[in-house]
């Protein structure tokens, strides 16, 4: 039995076959088992001897099986490791990565520049009342200047704000009588306009500085500093007289358009300048509406168009590109 079993053992190729062999020898009808069954026929002296032989045989066979079993297990593990091997030197897949919209980038940059000069950031609602959007800004009902901004009305008194200027009033109301009032207010504004340089929704950043002795030259210096931070040291600005009901005097501010060599591009219409903001000294009525005494304090305010600034900074000739959400366009920034 021993030699036969050990010989068969060397021919085995799988753990299943090993199991079968075990049954053939040790199972109910196995050869070793039947040997044990025959022991009853032996004499009293022979029995313990035979018992010992059979036990030894069993131990030997079990050792041999165990060894073989471990060998199979080891082989199985090795082949699994070989199959599941990962080549860590293969280059990985790169996942698509999103990034900021050019307008968000520009707004953050504007915020950084003004925060660097001690301005804080204020906010106001996009759905505004007639009072804050017009009335308190020195634009009473029936004032012809209301036509400057094609308004989306929701009801007679509620509208989508056409400008960020209402945040001037809201901020002064909240802060009075403390000085200085020194905020910028970025946000969405809405006008019933739609072409290559206008969109029904666009962004502005409002600025307001109220303090004792604020002068127009402070405004000009600040805006020149801002423009050079934003567009580069070689930029110039120019102020053109203009009109806003909430500032007096008022100006429109242009930045030199070096993007296209000063002339010829659609952005600056061949003039070499592009308008980026409206500004002026806060009208006494507006200071009063905000709860400040125009005999004690003065202030300046400005409102800049973020899309215009982005177009100028990145050389975008059609504002609508900023809102089309074409990945091929957006990926460039
Ligand atoms: N609110 C004005 C506009 O939208 C811009 C502006 C803001 C002008 C503040 C002067 C002062 O056109």
CSV table of C-alpha atoms and ligand atoms in Angstrom, one decimal:
chain,number,residue,atom,x,y,z
A,1,UNK,CA,0.0,0.0,0.0
A,2,UNK,CA,2.7,2.4,1.0
A,3,UNK,CA,4.8,2.1,-2.1
A,4,UNK,CA,1.8,2.1,-4.4
A,5,UNK,CA,0.4,5.2,-2.7
A,6,UNK,CA,3.7,7.1,-2.7
A,7,UNK,CA,4.2,6.3,-6.3
A,8,UNK,CA,0.7,7.5,-7.2
A,9,UNK,CA,1.4,10.6,-5.2
A,10,UNK,CA,4.3,11.6,-7.5
A,11,UNK,CA,1.9,11.5,-10.5
A,12,UNK,CA,-0.7,13.7,-9.1
A,13,UNK,CA,-1.2,17.1,-10.9
A,14,UNK,CA,-4.0,18.7,-8.8
A,15,UNK,CA,-5.3,18.9,-5.3
A,16,UNK,CA,-8.6,17.3,-6.5
A,17,UNK,CA,-6.6,14.2,-7.5
A,18,UNK,CA,-4.9,14.2,-4.1
A,19,UNK,CA,-8.3,14.2,-2.5
A,20,UNK,CA,-9.4,11.2,-4.5
A,21,UNK,CA,-6.3,9.3,-3.7
A,22,UNK,CA,-6.9,10.0,0.0
A,23,UNK,CA,-10.4,8.5,-0.3
A,24,UNK,CA,-9.1,5.5,-2.1
A,25,UNK,CA,-6.7,4.7,0.8
A,26,UNK,CA,-8.3,6.2,3.9
A,27,UNK,CA,-12.0,6.3,2.9
A,28,UNK,CA,-14.6,3.9,4.0
A,29,UNK,CA,-13.7,1.4,1.3
A,30,UNK,CA,-10.1,2.5,1.2
A,31,UNK,CA,-7.2,0.0,1.2
A,32,UNK,CA,-5.8,1.1,4.5
A,33,UNK,CA,-9.3,1.0,6.1
A,34,UNK,CA,-9.9,-2.5,4.9
A,35,UNK,CA,-6.6,-3.5,6.4
A,36,UNK,CA,-7.7,-2.1,9.7
A,37,UNK,CA,-11.0,-4.0,9.4
A,38,UNK,CA,-9.1,-7.3,8.9
A,39,UNK,CA,-7.2,-6.8,12.2
A,40,UNK,CA,-10.0,-8.6,14.1
A,41,UNK,CA,-8.9,-11.8,12.6
A,42,UNK,CA,-5.4,-11.5,14.0
A,43,UNK,CA,-4.1,-13.2,17.1
A,44,UNK,CA,-3.6,-11.2,20.4
A,45,UNK,CA,0.2,-10.9,20.0
A,46,UNK,CA,0.0,-9.9,16.3
A,47,UNK,CA,-2.7,-7.2,16.8
A,48,UNK,CA,-0.6,-4.5,18.5
A,49,UNK,CA,2.3,-5.1,16.1
A,50,UNK,CA,0.0,-4.8,13.2
A,51,UNK,CA,-1.7,-1.8,14.8
A,52,UNK,CA,1.7,-0.1,15.1
A,53,UNK,CA,2.6,-0.8,11.5
A,54,UNK,CA,-0.7,0.5,10.2
A,55,UNK,CA,-0.4,3.7,12.4
A,56,UNK,CA,3.1,4.4,11.2
A,57,UNK,CA,2.0,3.9,7.6
A,58,UNK,CA,-0.9,6.3,8.2
A,59,UNK,CA,1.4,8.9,9.6
A,60,UNK,CA,3.9,8.5,6.8
A,61,UNK,CA,1.2,8.8,4.2
A,62,UNK,CA,-0.4,11.8,5.8
A,63,UNK,CA,3.0,13.5,5.9
A,64,UNK,CA,3.4,12.8,2.3
A,65,UNK,CA,0.0,14.1,1.5
A,66,UNK,CA,0.5,17.3,3.5
A,67,UNK,CA,3.7,17.9,1.7
A,68,UNK,CA,2.1,17.4,-1.6
A,69,UNK,CA,-0.9,19.6,-0.5
A,70,UNK,CA,1.4,22.5,0.4
A,71,UNK,CA,3.2,22.1,-2.9
A,72,UNK,CA,-0.1,22.5,-4.8
A,73,UNK,CA,-1.1,25.5,-2.6
A,74,UNK,CA,2.3,27.2,-3.2
A,75,UNK,CA,2.0,26.6,-7.0
A,76,UNK,CA,-1.6,27.9,-7.0
A,77,UNK,CA,-0.5,31.1,-5.1
A,78,UNK,CA,2.4,31.6,-7.4
A,79,UNK,CA,0.4,31.3,-10.5
A,80,UNK,CA,-2.2,33.7,-9.1
A,81,UNK,CA,0.4,36.2,-8.3
A,82,UNK,CA,1.8,35.9,-11.7
A,83,UNK,CA,-1.6,36.4,-13.3
A,84,UNK,CA,-2.6,39.4,-11.2
A,85,UNK,CA,0.7,41.1,-11.4
A,86,UNK,CA,0.3,44.9,-11.9
A,87,UNK,CA,2.8,46.7,-14.0
A,88,UNK,CA,3.4,49.9,-11.9
A,89,UNK,CA,5.6,51.4,-14.6
A,90,UNK,CA,2.7,51.8,-17.0
A,91,UNK,CA,1.6,55.4,-17.4
A,92,UNK,CA,-1.7,56.2,-15.7
A,93,UNK,CA,-4.9,57.5,-17.2
A,94,UNK,CA,-5.2,61.3,-16.8
A,95,UNK,CA,-8.6,62.3,-15.6
A,96,UNK,CA,-10.2,65.4,-17.1
A,97,UNK,CA,-9.7,68.3,-14.8
A,98,UNK,CA,-12.1,71.3,-14.5
A,99,UNK,CA,-10.9,74.8,-13.8
A,100,UNK,CA,-12.2,78.3,-13.2
A,101,UNK,CA,-14.3,80.2,-15.7
A,102,UNK,CA,-12.4,83.2,-17.1
A,103,UNK,CA,-15.0,85.6,-15.5
A,104,UNK,CA,-14.5,84.0,-12.1
A,105,UNK,CA,-10.8,84.4,-12.5
A,106,UNK,CA,-11.1,88.1,-13.5
A,107,UNK,CA,-13.5,88.8,-10.5
A,108,UNK,CA,-11.1,87.2,-8.1
A,109,UNK,CA,-8.2,89.2,-9.5
A,110,UNK,CA,-10.2,92.4,-9.2
A,111,UNK,CA,-11.0,91.5,-5.6
A,112,UNK,CA,-7.4,90.8,-4.8
A,113,UNK,CA,-6.2,94.1,-6.2
A,114,UNK,CA,-8.8,96.1,-4.1
A,115,UNK,CA,-8.4,94.0,-1.0
A,116,UNK,CA,-4.7,94.9,-1.3
A,117,UNK,CA,-5.8,98.5,-0.9
A,118,UNK,CA,-7.9,97.8,2.2
A,119,UNK,CA,-11.4,97.4,0.5
A,120,UNK,CA,-13.7,94.8,1.8
A,121,UNK,CA,-16.3,92.9,-0.2
A,122,UNK,CA,-20.0,93.6,0.0
A,123,UNK,CA,-22.9,91.9,-1.6
A,124,UNK,CA,-26.5,92.7,-2.4
A,125,UNK,CA,-29.5,90.9,-3.9
A,126,UNK,CA,-29.9,90.3,-7.7
A,127,UNK,CA,-33.7,90.8,-7.3
A,128,UNK,CA,-33.9,94.3,-6.1
A,129,UNK,CA,-36.5,96.9,-5.3
A,130,UNK,CA,-37.1,100.0,-7.4
A,131,UNK,CA,-36.1,102.0,-4.4
A,132,UNK,CA,-32.5,100.6,-4.1
A,133,UNK,CA,-31.9,100.2,-7.9
A,134,UNK,CA,-33.2,103.7,-8.8
A,135,UNK,CA,-35.0,105.9,-6.3
A,136,UNK,CA,-32.3,106.0,-3.6
A,137,UNK,CA,-29.7,106.5,-6.3
A,138,UNK,CA,-31.2,109.8,-7.3
A,139,UNK,CA,-33.3,108.4,-10.1
A,140,UNK,CA,-36.9,109.2,-9.2
A,141,UNK,CA,-39.8,107.7,-11.1
A,142,UNK,CA,-40.1,109.3,-14.6
A,143,UNK,CA,-36.5,110.4,-14.5
A,144,UNK,CA,-35.3,110.2,-18.2
A,145,UNK,CA,-32.0,108.6,-17.1
A,146,UNK,CA,-33.9,105.4,-16.2
A,147,UNK,CA,-34.0,104.7,-20.0
A,148,UNK,CA,-30.2,104.3,-19.9
A,149,UNK,CA,-30.8,100.8,-18.5
A,150,UNK,CA,-33.4,98.6,-20.1
A,151,UNK,CA,-34.9,97.1,-17.1
A,152,UNK,CA,-36.4,93.6,-16.5
A,153,UNK,CA,-39.3,94.4,-14.2
A,154,UNK,CA,-40.9,91.6,-12.1
A,155,UNK,CA,-43.6,93.8,-10.7
A,156,UNK,CA,-43.9,97.6,-10.7
A,157,UNK,CA,-41.6,97.8,-7.6
A,158,UNK,CA,-39.5,94.7,-8.0
A,159,UNK,CA,-36.9,94.2,-10.7
A,160,UNK,CA,-33.7,92.4,-11.7
A,161,UNK,CA,-31.0,94.9,-10.7
A,162,UNK,CA,-29.6,96.7,-13.7
A,163,UNK,CA,-26.4,97.7,-11.8
A,164,UNK,CA,-24.5,96.9,-8.6
A,165,UNK,CA,-24.9,100.5,-7.5
A,166,UNK,CA,-27.8,99.6,-5.1
A,167,UNK,CA,-25.2,97.9,-3.0
A,168,UNK,CA,-23.8,101.5,-2.3
A,169,UNK,CA,-27.0,102.4,-0.5
A,170,UNK,CA,-27.4,99.1,1.3
A,171,UNK,CA,-23.8,99.3,2.6
A,172,UNK,CA,-24.1,102.9,3.8
A,173,UNK,CA,-27.4,102.1,5.5
A,174,UNK,CA,-25.7,99.2,7.3
A,175,UNK,CA,-22.5,101.0,8.2
A,176,UNK,CA,-23.6,104.6,9.1
A,177,UNK,CA,-22.2,106.6,10.8
A,178,UNK,CA,-18.9,104.8,10.7
A,179,UNK,CA,-16.1,105.9,8.4
A,180,UNK,CA,-14.6,105.1,6.1
A,181,UNK,CA,-17.0,103.2,3.9
A,182,UNK,CA,-14.6,101.3,1.7
A,183,UNK,CA,-16.1,98.4,-0.3
A,184,UNK,CA,-16.3,96.7,-3.6
A,185,UNK,CA,-19.4,94.8,-4.6
A,186,UNK,CA,-19.1,92.2,-7.4
A,187,UNK,CA,-22.2,90.5,-8.8
A,188,UNK,CA,-24.6,89.8,-11.6
A,189,UNK,CA,-26.7,92.5,-13.2
A,190,UNK,CA,-29.4,92.3,-15.9
A,191,UNK,CA,-30.4,94.4,-18.8
A,192,UNK,CA,-32.6,93.8,-21.8
A,193,UNK,CA,-29.7,93.9,-24.3
A,194,UNK,CA,-28.2,91.2,-26.5
A,195,UNK,CA,-25.5,91.5,-29.1
A,196,UNK,CA,-21.7,90.9,-29.6
A,197,UNK,CA,-20.8,93.4,-26.8
A,198,UNK,CA,-23.9,93.1,-24.6
A,199,UNK,CA,-25.5,90.2,-22.8
A,200,UNK,CA,-28.8,90.2,-20.9
A,201,UNK,CA,-26.9,89.1,-17.8
A,202,UNK,CA,-23.4,90.4,-17.1
A,203,UNK,CA,-21.2,91.2,-14.2
A,204,UNK,CA,-20.1,94.4,-12.5
A,205,UNK,CA,-17.9,95.3,-9.7
A,206,UNK,CA,-19.1,98.3,-7.8
A,207,UNK,CA,-16.7,100.4,-5.7
A,208,UNK,CA,-17.5,102.9,-3.0
A,209,UNK,CA,-15.2,105.0,-0.8
A,210,UNK,CA,-16.8,107.5,1.6
A,211,UNK,CA,-14.7,109.4,4.0
A,212,UNK,CA,-13.6,112.9,5.1
A,213,UNK,CA,-11.9,114.7,2.3
A,214,UNK,CA,-12.1,112.2,-0.6
A,215,UNK,CA,-11.3,113.9,-3.9
A,216,UNK,CA,-11.7,113.1,-7.6
A,217,UNK,CA,-7.9,112.9,-7.9
A,218,UNK,CA,-8.0,110.0,-5.4
A,219,UNK,CA,-10.4,108.3,-7.7
A,220,UNK,CA,-8.2,108.8,-10.7
A,221,UNK,CA,-5.1,107.6,-8.9
A,222,UNK,CA,-6.9,104.5,-7.7
A,223,UNK,CA,-8.2,103.6,-11.1
A,224,UNK,CA,-4.9,104.1,-12.7
A,225,UNK,CA,-3.2,101.9,-10.1
A,226,UNK,CA,-6.0,99.3,-10.7
A,227,UNK,CA,-5.6,99.3,-14.4
A,228,UNK,CA,-1.9,98.8,-14.3
A,229,UNK,CA,-2.2,96.0,-11.8
A,230,UNK,CA,-4.8,94.4,-14.0
A,231,UNK,CA,-3.5,94.9,-17.5
A,232,UNK,CA,0.2,95.8,-17.1
A,233,UNK,CA,2.4,98.7,-16.1
A,234,UNK,CA,2.3,100.4,-19.5
A,235,UNK,CA,-1.4,101.0,-19.5
A,236,UNK,CA,-2.9,104.5,-19.5
A,237,UNK,CA,-6.4,105.5,-18.6
A,238,UNK,CA,-8.5,108.5,-19.7
A,239,UNK,CA,-11.6,110.0,-18.0
A,240,UNK,CA,-14.3,111.4,-20.3
A,241,UNK,CA,-17.0,113.6,-18.8
A,242,UNK,CA,-20.3,111.8,-18.6
A,243,UNK,CA,-23.5,111.6,-16.6
A,244,UNK,CA,-24.9,109.4,-13.9
A,245,UNK,CA,-27.7,110.6,-11.7
A,246,UNK,CA,-25.9,109.2,-8.6
A,247,UNK,CA,-22.5,110.9,-9.2
A,248,UNK,CA,-21.5,114.5,-9.8
A,249,UNK,CA,-19.2,115.0,-11.5
A,250,UNK,CA,-19.3,111.8,-13.5
A,251,UNK,CA,-16.9,110.2,-15.9
A,252,UNK,CA,-16.5,107.3,-18.1
A,253,UNK,CA,-13.1,105.6,-17.9
A,254,UNK,CA,-11.2,104.1,-20.8
A,255,UNK,CA,-8.1,102.0,-20.7
A,256,UNK,CA,-5.6,102.1,-23.6
A,257,UNK,CA,-6.2,99.1,-25.8
A,258,UNK,CA,-2.7,97.8,-26.6
A,259,UNK,CA,-4.1,94.4,-27.4
A,260,UNK,CA,-4.3,95.0,-31.1
A,261,UNK,CA,-1.6,97.6,-31.5
A,262,UNK,CA,-3.8,100.4,-30.5
A,263,UNK,CA,-6.2,100.3,-33.4
A,264,UNK,CA,-8.1,98.1,-35.8
A,265,UNK,CA,-9.6,95.6,-33.4
A,266,UNK,CA,-13.3,95.3,-32.8
A,267,UNK,CA,-12.9,95.9,-29.0
A,268,UNK,CA,-11.6,99.4,-29.2
A,269,UNK,CA,-13.3,100.2,-32.6
A,270,UNK,CA,-10.0,101.6,-33.9
A,271,UNK,CA,-9.8,104.3,-31.3
A,272,UNK,CA,-7.0,102.7,-29.2
A,273,UNK,CA,-9.2,103.0,-26.1
A,274,UNK,CA,-11.9,100.8,-24.5
A,275,UNK,CA,-14.4,101.9,-21.9
A,276,UNK,CA,-14.3,99.7,-18.8
A,277,UNK,CA,-16.1,101.6,-16.2
A,278,UNK,CA,-18.3,104.5,-15.1
A,279,UNK,CA,-17.4,106.6,-12.1
A,280,UNK,CA,-17.7,109.9,-10.3
A,281,UNK,CA,-18.0,111.7,-7.0
A,282,UNK,CA,-21.0,110.4,-5.0
A,283,UNK,CA,-23.9,112.8,-5.4
A,284,UNK,CA,-24.9,114.6,-2.1
A,285,UNK,CA,-28.4,113.2,-2.3
A,286,UNK,CA,-27.0,109.7,-2.5
A,287,UNK,CA,-24.8,110.3,0.6
A,288,UNK,CA,-27.9,111.5,2.4
A,289,UNK,CA,-30.0,108.5,1.3
A,290,UNK,CA,-27.3,106.4,2.8
A,291,UNK,CA,-27.4,108.2,6.0
A,292,UNK,CA,-24.3,110.4,5.7
A,293,UNK,CA,-24.0,114.1,5.9
A,294,UNK,CA,-22.7,115.5,2.6
A,295,UNK,CA,-21.4,118.6,4.4
A,296,UNK,CA,-19.0,116.4,6.4
A,297,UNK,CA,-18.0,113.6,4.1
A,298,UNK,CA,-17.4,113.1,0.4
A,299,UNK,CA,-17.0,110.0,-1.6
A,300,UNK,CA,-16.3,108.4,-5.0
A,301,UNK,CA,-17.9,105.5,-6.7
A,302,UNK,CA,-17.3,103.4,-9.7
A,303,UNK,CA,-18.9,100.5,-11.5
A,304,UNK,CA,-16.8,98.3,-13.9
A,305,UNK,CA,-17.9,95.8,-16.4
A,306,UNK,CA,-16.3,92.5,-15.7
A,307,UNK,CA,-16.9,91.0,-19.2
A,308,UNK,CA,-15.3,94.0,-20.8
A,309,UNK,CA,-12.3,93.6,-18.6
A,310,UNK,CA,-12.0,89.9,-19.4
A,311,UNK,CA,-12.4,90.6,-23.1
A,312,UNK,CA,-9.6,93.2,-23.0
A,313,UNK,CA,-7.4,91.1,-20.8
A,314,UNK,CA,-7.7,87.9,-22.9
A,315,UNK,CA,-8.4,89.4,-26.4
A,316,UNK,CA,-12.0,88.0,-26.7
A,317,UNK,CA,-13.9,89.9,-29.4
A,318,UNK,CA,-17.4,88.5,-28.8
A,319,UNK,CA,-18.9,88.7,-25.3
A,320,UNK,CA,-21.3,85.8,-26.0
A,321,UNK,CA,-18.3,83.4,-26.1
A,322,UNK,CA,-18.1,83.8,-22.3
A,323,UNK,CA,-21.6,82.4,-21.9
A,324,UNK,CA,-21.7,79.7,-24.6
A,325,UNK,CA,-20.0,77.2,-22.3
A,326,UNK,CA,-18.0,75.8,-25.2
A,327,UNK,CA,-15.3,73.7,-23.5
A,328,UNK,CA,-12.8,74.3,-26.4
A,329,UNK,CA,-13.1,78.0,-25.7
A,330,UNK,CA,-13.1,77.8,-21.9
A,331,UNK,CA,-10.1,75.5,-21.7
A,332,UNK,CA,-7.8,78.2,-23.0
A,333,UNK,CA,-7.8,80.2,-19.7
B,1,LIG,N1,-23.9,102.0,-12.3
B,1,LIG,C1,-23.3,102.5,-13.4
B,1,LIG,C2,-23.7,101.7,-14.6
B,1,LIG,O1,-24.0,100.6,-14.5
B,1,LIG,C3,-21.8,102.6,-13.3
B,1,LIG,C4,-21.4,103.6,-12.2
B,1,LIG,C5,-21.2,103.1,-10.9
B,1,LIG,C6,-21.2,104.9,-12.5
B,1,LIG,C7,-20.8,104.0,-9.9
B,1,LIG,C8,-20.8,105.8,-11.5
B,1,LIG,C9,-20.6,105.3,-10.2
B,1,LIG,O2,-23.5,102.1,-15.8
